[in-house]
PDB file of C-alpha atoms in Angstrom:
ATOM      1  CA  UNK N   1     -15.725 -79.036 169.290  1.00 43.00           C
ATOM      2  CA  UNK N   2     -18.600 -76.637 170.029  1.00 46.00           C
ATOM      3  CA  UNK N   3     -18.876 -77.800 173.645  1.00 48.00           C
ATOM      4  CA  UNK N   4     -15.201 -76.985 174.289  1.00 49.00           C
ATOM      5  CA  UNK N   5     -15.594 -73.534 172.719  1.00 50.00           C
ATOM      6  CA  UNK N   6     -18.679 -72.918 174.838  1.00 60.00           C
ATOM      7  CA  UNK N   7     -16.844 -73.969 178.018  1.00 60.00           C
ATOM      8  CA  UNK N   8     -13.932 -71.669 177.130  1.00 62.00           C
ATOM      9  CA  UNK N   9     -16.322 -68.765 176.509  1.00 58.00           C
ATOM     10  CA  UNK N  10     -18.015 -69.390 179.871  1.00 64.00           C
ATOM     11  CA  UNK N  11     -14.632 -69.519 181.563  1.00 67.00           C
ATOM     12  CA  UNK N  12     -13.597 -66.208 179.964  1.00 69.00           C
ATOM     13  CA  UNK N  13     -16.911 -64.636 180.954  1.00 77.00           C
ATOM     14  CA  UNK N  14     -16.484 -65.877 184.531  1.00 77.00           C
ATOM     15  CA  UNK N  15     -12.964 -64.443 184.710  1.00 84.00           C
ATOM     16  CA  UNK N  16     -14.126 -61.156 183.174  1.00 89.00           C
ATOM     17  CA  UNK N  17     -16.822 -60.819 185.839  1.00 90.00           C
ATOM     18  CA  UNK N  18     -14.289 -61.561 188.592  1.00 93.00           C
ATOM     19  CA  UNK N  19     -11.889 -58.950 187.210  1.00 94.00           C
ATOM     20  CA  UNK N  20     -14.624 -56.322 186.842  1.00 93.00           C
ATOM     21  CA  UNK N  21     -15.828 -57.130 190.358  1.00 94.00           C
ATOM     22  CA  UNK N  22     -12.308 -56.622 191.750  1.00 95.00           C
ATOM     23  CA  UNK N  23     -11.949 -53.305 189.918  1.00 94.00           C
ATOM     24  CA  UNK N  24     -15.314 -52.071 191.178  1.00 94.00           C
ATOM     25  CA  UNK N  25     -14.426 -53.127 194.726  1.00 94.00           C
ATOM     26  CA  UNK N  26     -11.050 -51.380 194.776  1.00 93.00           C
ATOM     27  CA  UNK N  27     -11.687 -48.386 192.470  1.00 91.00           C
ATOM     28  CA  UNK N  28     -15.373 -47.426 192.781  1.00 91.00           C
ATOM     29  CA  UNK N  29     -14.540 -43.887 191.729  1.00 89.00           C
ATOM     30  CA  UNK N  30     -14.357 -45.026 188.101  1.00 88.00           C
ATOM     31  CA  UNK N  31     -18.138 -45.079 188.274  1.00 88.00           C
ATOM     32  CA  UNK N  32     -19.099 -42.871 191.207  1.00 85.00           C
ATOM     33  CA  UNK N  33     -17.598 -39.609 189.973  1.00 81.00           C
ATOM     34  CA  UNK N  34     -19.112 -39.447 186.488  1.00 82.00           C
ATOM     35  CA  UNK N  35     -22.808 -39.711 185.632  1.00 86.00           C
ATOM     36  CA  UNK N  36     -22.152 -41.168 182.169  1.00 90.00           C
ATOM     37  CA  UNK N  37     -20.020 -43.963 183.662  1.00 91.00           C
ATOM     38  CA  UNK N  38     -22.699 -44.637 186.241  1.00 92.00           C
ATOM     39  CA  UNK N  39     -25.286 -44.738 183.462  1.00 92.00           C
ATOM     40  CA  UNK N  40     -23.253 -47.297 181.513  1.00 93.00           C
ATOM     41  CA  UNK N  41     -22.836 -49.391 184.665  1.00 94.00           C
ATOM     42  CA  UNK N  42     -26.576 -49.285 185.259  1.00 93.00           C
ATOM     43  CA  UNK N  43     -27.246 -50.380 181.666  1.00 93.00           C
ATOM     44  CA  UNK N  44     -24.767 -53.242 182.130  1.00 93.00           C
ATOM     45  CA  UNK N  45     -26.537 -54.376 185.307  1.00 94.00           C
ATOM     46  CA  UNK N  46     -29.961 -54.168 183.669  1.00 92.00           C
ATOM     47  CA  UNK N  47     -28.729 -56.057 180.598  1.00 92.00           C
ATOM     48  CA  UNK N  48     -27.350 -58.861 182.747  1.00 92.00           C
ATOM     49  CA  UNK N  49     -30.395 -58.889 185.020  1.00 90.00           C
ATOM     50  CA  UNK N  50     -32.931 -59.119 182.199  1.00 90.00           C
ATOM     51  CA  UNK N  51     -31.618 -62.557 181.270  1.00 90.00           C
ATOM     52  CA  UNK N  52     -33.729 -63.615 184.248  1.00 85.00           C
ATOM     53  CA  UNK N  53     -31.757 -66.678 185.286  1.00 87.00           C
ATOM     54  CA  UNK N  54     -30.483 -67.169 188.813  1.00 88.00           C
ATOM     55  CA  UNK N  55     -26.954 -67.064 187.385  1.00 90.00           C
ATOM     56  CA  UNK N  56     -27.597 -63.716 185.677  1.00 91.00           C
ATOM     57  CA  UNK N  57     -29.228 -62.227 188.768  1.00 93.00           C
ATOM     58  CA  UNK N  58     -26.320 -63.537 190.864  1.00 92.00           C
ATOM     59  CA  UNK N  59     -23.801 -61.886 188.513  1.00 94.00           C
ATOM     60  CA  UNK N  60     -25.710 -58.592 188.637  1.00 94.00           C
ATOM     61  CA  UNK N  61     -25.810 -58.675 192.430  1.00 95.00           C
ATOM     62  CA  UNK N  62     -22.088 -59.574 192.669  1.00 96.00           C
ATOM     63  CA  UNK N  63     -21.171 -56.536 190.560  1.00 96.00           C
ATOM     64  CA  UNK N  64     -23.507 -54.235 192.470  1.00 96.00           C
ATOM     65  CA  UNK N  65     -22.214 -55.495 195.822  1.00 96.00           C
ATOM     66  CA  UNK N  66     -18.583 -55.028 194.748  1.00 96.00           C
ATOM     67  CA  UNK N  67     -19.255 -51.453 193.691  1.00 94.00           C
ATOM     68  CA  UNK N  68     -21.291 -50.598 196.789  1.00 94.00           C
ATOM     69  CA  UNK N  69     -18.708 -52.208 199.088  1.00 94.00           C
ATOM     70  CA  UNK N  70     -15.870 -50.287 197.449  1.00 93.00           C
ATOM     71  CA  UNK N  71     -17.873 -47.096 197.610  1.00 91.00           C
ATOM     72  CA  UNK N  72     -18.497 -47.596 201.326  1.00 90.00           C
ATOM     73  CA  UNK N  73     -14.894 -48.535 202.129  1.00 90.00           C
ATOM     74  CA  UNK N  74     -13.288 -45.831 199.988  1.00 84.00           C
ATOM     75  CA  UNK N  75     -15.854 -43.056 200.373  1.00 75.00           C
ATOM     76  CA  UNK N  76     -15.146 -40.416 197.813  1.00 61.00           C
ATOM     77  CA  UNK N  77     -15.870 -36.847 198.750  1.00 57.00           C
ATOM     78  CA  UNK N  78     -15.922 -36.009 195.047  1.00 61.00           C
ATOM     79  CA  UNK N  79     -19.172 -37.966 194.629  1.00 68.00           C
ATOM     80  CA  UNK N  80     -21.742 -35.306 193.855  1.00 69.00           C
ATOM     81  CA  UNK N  81     -25.251 -35.165 195.297  1.00 73.00           C
ATOM     82  CA  UNK N  82     -26.755 -36.057 191.919  1.00 79.00           C
ATOM     83  CA  UNK N  83     -24.467 -39.095 191.599  1.00 84.00           C
ATOM     84  CA  UNK N  84     -25.278 -40.213 195.170  1.00 86.00           C
ATOM     85  CA  UNK N  85     -28.974 -39.964 194.352  1.00 87.00           C
ATOM     86  CA  UNK N  86     -28.573 -42.000 191.168  1.00 89.00           C
ATOM     87  CA  UNK N  87     -26.525 -44.681 192.953  1.00 91.00           C
ATOM     88  CA  UNK N  88     -29.131 -45.049 195.704  1.00 90.00           C
ATOM     89  CA  UNK N  89     -31.964 -45.271 193.198  1.00 90.00           C
ATOM     90  CA  UNK N  90     -30.048 -47.791 191.055  1.00 92.00           C
ATOM     91  CA  UNK N  91     -29.434 -50.027 194.068  1.00 92.00           C
ATOM     92  CA  UNK N  92     -33.054 -49.677 195.143  1.00 91.00           C
ATOM     93  CA  UNK N  93     -34.299 -50.614 191.682  1.00 90.00           C
ATOM     94  CA  UNK N  94     -32.155 -53.762 191.490  1.00 91.00           C
ATOM     95  CA  UNK N  95     -32.976 -54.821 195.057  1.00 91.00           C
ATOM     96  CA  UNK N  96     -36.721 -54.324 194.607  1.00 87.00           C
ATOM     97  CA  UNK N  97     -36.658 -56.138 191.304  1.00 85.00           C
ATOM     98  CA  UNK N  98     -35.115 -59.321 192.757  1.00 78.00           C
ATOM     99  CA  UNK N  99     -37.802 -62.001 192.874  1.00 76.00           C
ATOM    100  CA  UNK N 100     -38.290 -63.655 196.264  1.00 70.00           C
ATOM    101  CA  UNK N 101     -37.730 -67.129 194.839  1.00 74.00           C
ATOM    102  CA  UNK N 102     -34.131 -66.536 193.760  1.00 80.00           C
ATOM    103  CA  UNK N 103     -31.357 -68.802 194.945  1.00 90.00           C
ATOM    104  CA  UNK N 104     -30.012 -68.689 198.488  1.00 93.00           C
ATOM    105  CA  UNK N 105     -26.859 -67.016 197.138  1.00 94.00           C
ATOM    106  CA  UNK N 106     -28.925 -64.274 195.453  1.00 93.00           C
ATOM    107  CA  UNK N 107     -31.035 -63.680 198.564  1.00 94.00           C
ATOM    108  CA  UNK N 108     -27.891 -63.479 200.703  1.00 95.00           C
ATOM    109  CA  UNK N 109     -26.216 -61.061 198.275  1.00 95.00           C
ATOM    110  CA  UNK N 110     -29.288 -58.809 198.222  1.00 94.00           C
ATOM    111  CA  UNK N 111     -29.296 -58.669 202.001  1.00 96.00           C
ATOM    112  CA  UNK N 112     -25.561 -57.947 202.077  1.00 97.00           C
ATOM    113  CA  UNK N 113     -26.110 -55.033 199.676  1.00 96.00           C
ATOM    114  CA  UNK N 114     -28.774 -53.638 202.006  1.00 96.00           C
ATOM    115  CA  UNK N 115     -26.199 -53.737 204.785  1.00 95.00           C
ATOM    116  CA  UNK N 116     -23.676 -51.824 202.681  1.00 95.00           C
ATOM    117  CA  UNK N 117     -25.954 -48.902 201.828  1.00 94.00           C
ATOM    118  CA  UNK N 118     -24.667 -45.625 203.206  1.00 92.00           C
ATOM    119  CA  UNK N 119     -26.643 -43.333 205.467  1.00 91.00           C
ATOM    120  CA  UNK N 120     -27.053 -40.885 202.580  1.00 90.00           C
ATOM    121  CA  UNK N 121     -28.447 -43.703 200.404  1.00 91.00           C
ATOM    122  CA  UNK N 122     -31.172 -44.462 202.936  1.00 92.00           C
ATOM    123  CA  UNK N 123     -31.942 -40.754 203.204  1.00 89.00           C
ATOM    124  CA  UNK N 124     -32.358 -40.540 199.423  1.00 89.00           C
ATOM    125  CA  UNK N 125     -34.579 -43.615 199.420  1.00 89.00           C
ATOM    126  CA  UNK N 126     -36.680 -42.050 202.163  1.00 88.00           C
ATOM    127  CA  UNK N 127     -37.004 -38.516 200.793  1.00 84.00           C
ATOM    128  CA  UNK N 128     -37.114 -39.247 197.063  1.00 76.00           C
ATOM    129  CA  UNK N 129     -38.236 -42.818 196.700  1.00 64.00           C
ATOM    130  CA  UNK N 130     -40.354 -43.022 199.821  1.00 75.00           C
ATOM    131  CA  UNK N 131     -39.694 -46.743 199.851  1.00 82.00           C
ATOM    132  CA  UNK N 132     -37.487 -47.294 202.902  1.00 89.00           C
ATOM    133  CA  UNK N 133     -40.238 -49.299 204.606  1.00 90.00           C
ATOM    134  CA  UNK N 134     -40.584 -51.558 201.580  1.00 89.00           C
ATOM    135  CA  UNK N 135     -36.889 -52.354 201.743  1.00 92.00           C
ATOM    136  CA  UNK N 136     -37.046 -52.799 205.523  1.00 93.00           C
ATOM    137  CA  UNK N 137     -39.974 -55.200 205.159  1.00 93.00           C
ATOM    138  CA  UNK N 138     -38.014 -57.152 202.566  1.00 91.00           C
ATOM    139  CA  UNK N 139     -35.099 -57.519 204.991  1.00 94.00           C
ATOM    140  CA  UNK N 140     -37.440 -58.388 207.845  1.00 94.00           C
ATOM    141  CA  UNK N 141     -39.244 -61.072 205.831  1.00 93.00           C
ATOM    142  CA  UNK N 142     -35.945 -62.904 205.352  1.00 93.00           C
ATOM    143  CA  UNK N 143     -35.520 -63.228 209.128  1.00 94.00           C
ATOM    144  CA  UNK N 144     -37.927 -66.149 208.950  1.00 92.00           C
ATOM    145  CA  UNK N 145     -36.183 -67.900 206.054  1.00 91.00           C
ATOM    146  CA  UNK N 146     -35.527 -71.604 206.434  1.00 93.00           C
ATOM    147  CA  UNK N 147     -31.892 -71.180 205.421  1.00 94.00           C
ATOM    148  CA  UNK N 148     -29.571 -70.055 208.219  1.00 95.00           C
ATOM    149  CA  UNK N 149     -27.279 -68.034 205.917  1.00 96.00           C
ATOM    150  CA  UNK N 150     -30.247 -66.035 204.658  1.00 95.00           C
ATOM    151  CA  UNK N 151     -31.568 -65.443 208.197  1.00 96.00           C
ATOM    152  CA  UNK N 152     -28.114 -64.378 209.366  1.00 97.00           C
ATOM    153  CA  UNK N 153     -27.670 -61.982 206.437  1.00 97.00           C
ATOM    154  CA  UNK N 154     -31.135 -60.529 207.114  1.00 96.00           C
ATOM    155  CA  UNK N 155     -30.364 -59.892 210.787  1.00 96.00           C
ATOM    156  CA  UNK N 156     -27.038 -58.261 209.902  1.00 97.00           C
ATOM    157  CA  UNK N 157     -28.690 -56.119 207.212  1.00 96.00           C
ATOM    158  CA  UNK N 158     -31.304 -54.908 209.705  1.00 96.00           C
ATOM    159  CA  UNK N 159     -28.573 -54.068 212.209  1.00 95.00           C
ATOM    160  CA  UNK N 160     -26.614 -52.179 209.547  1.00 95.00           C
ATOM    161  CA  UNK N 161     -29.807 -50.401 208.473  1.00 95.00           C
ATOM    162  CA  UNK N 162     -30.481 -49.324 212.065  1.00 93.00           C
ATOM    163  CA  UNK N 163     -26.922 -48.053 212.415  1.00 93.00           C
ATOM    164  CA  UNK N 164     -26.881 -46.178 209.106  1.00 90.00           C
ATOM    165  CA  UNK N 165     -30.414 -44.822 208.832  1.00 88.00           C
ATOM    166  CA  UNK N 166     -32.262 -44.667 212.146  1.00 78.00           C
ATOM    167  CA  UNK N 167     -30.034 -42.031 213.827  1.00 74.00           C
ATOM    168  CA  UNK N 168     -30.472 -39.735 210.794  1.00 69.00           C
ATOM    169  CA  UNK N 169     -34.205 -40.353 210.645  1.00 64.00           C
ATOM    170  CA  UNK N 170     -34.556 -39.463 214.346  1.00 60.00           C
ATOM    171  CA  UNK N 171     -32.449 -36.295 213.910  1.00 60.00           C
ATOM    172  CA  UNK N 172     -34.626 -35.179 210.986  1.00 58.00           C
ATOM    173  CA  UNK N 173     -37.841 -35.457 213.045  1.00 52.00           C
TER     174      UNK N 173
END
């Protein structure tokens, strides 16, 4: 039965995403220490994202969040400046690309990723991308969302942003 095969394939895909997410969360160095691995991860995220469905965007954001969370929790000193730059720009690209009309889960995940960004990520986005204010405005706009989970995630992301970026921005001026 084709329906049964399709359900099994979806189940395997779901489990594969969960396993990859767990690996990224607990061993981010498999990506963050090698530019070719990071490049393959970025291609994977873009491939998933370009499907354009809420489910695909959700999957992309889950994987990005897992990696960024692991990277924050297990900060690797072996992450080079070039790699840090590429990670910040990759996250920025995915976050800016997310359409505002995505599901509540996708909006919440995007805001959680903002909250996970490291101080050095915000510095890269400020000095290279020049788009910190665009990201801040995106977080701020969600503070007026009708959904409480989205509003809560936006407020937390802004607090995390202020903790991670503002002290460095003040020191630089």
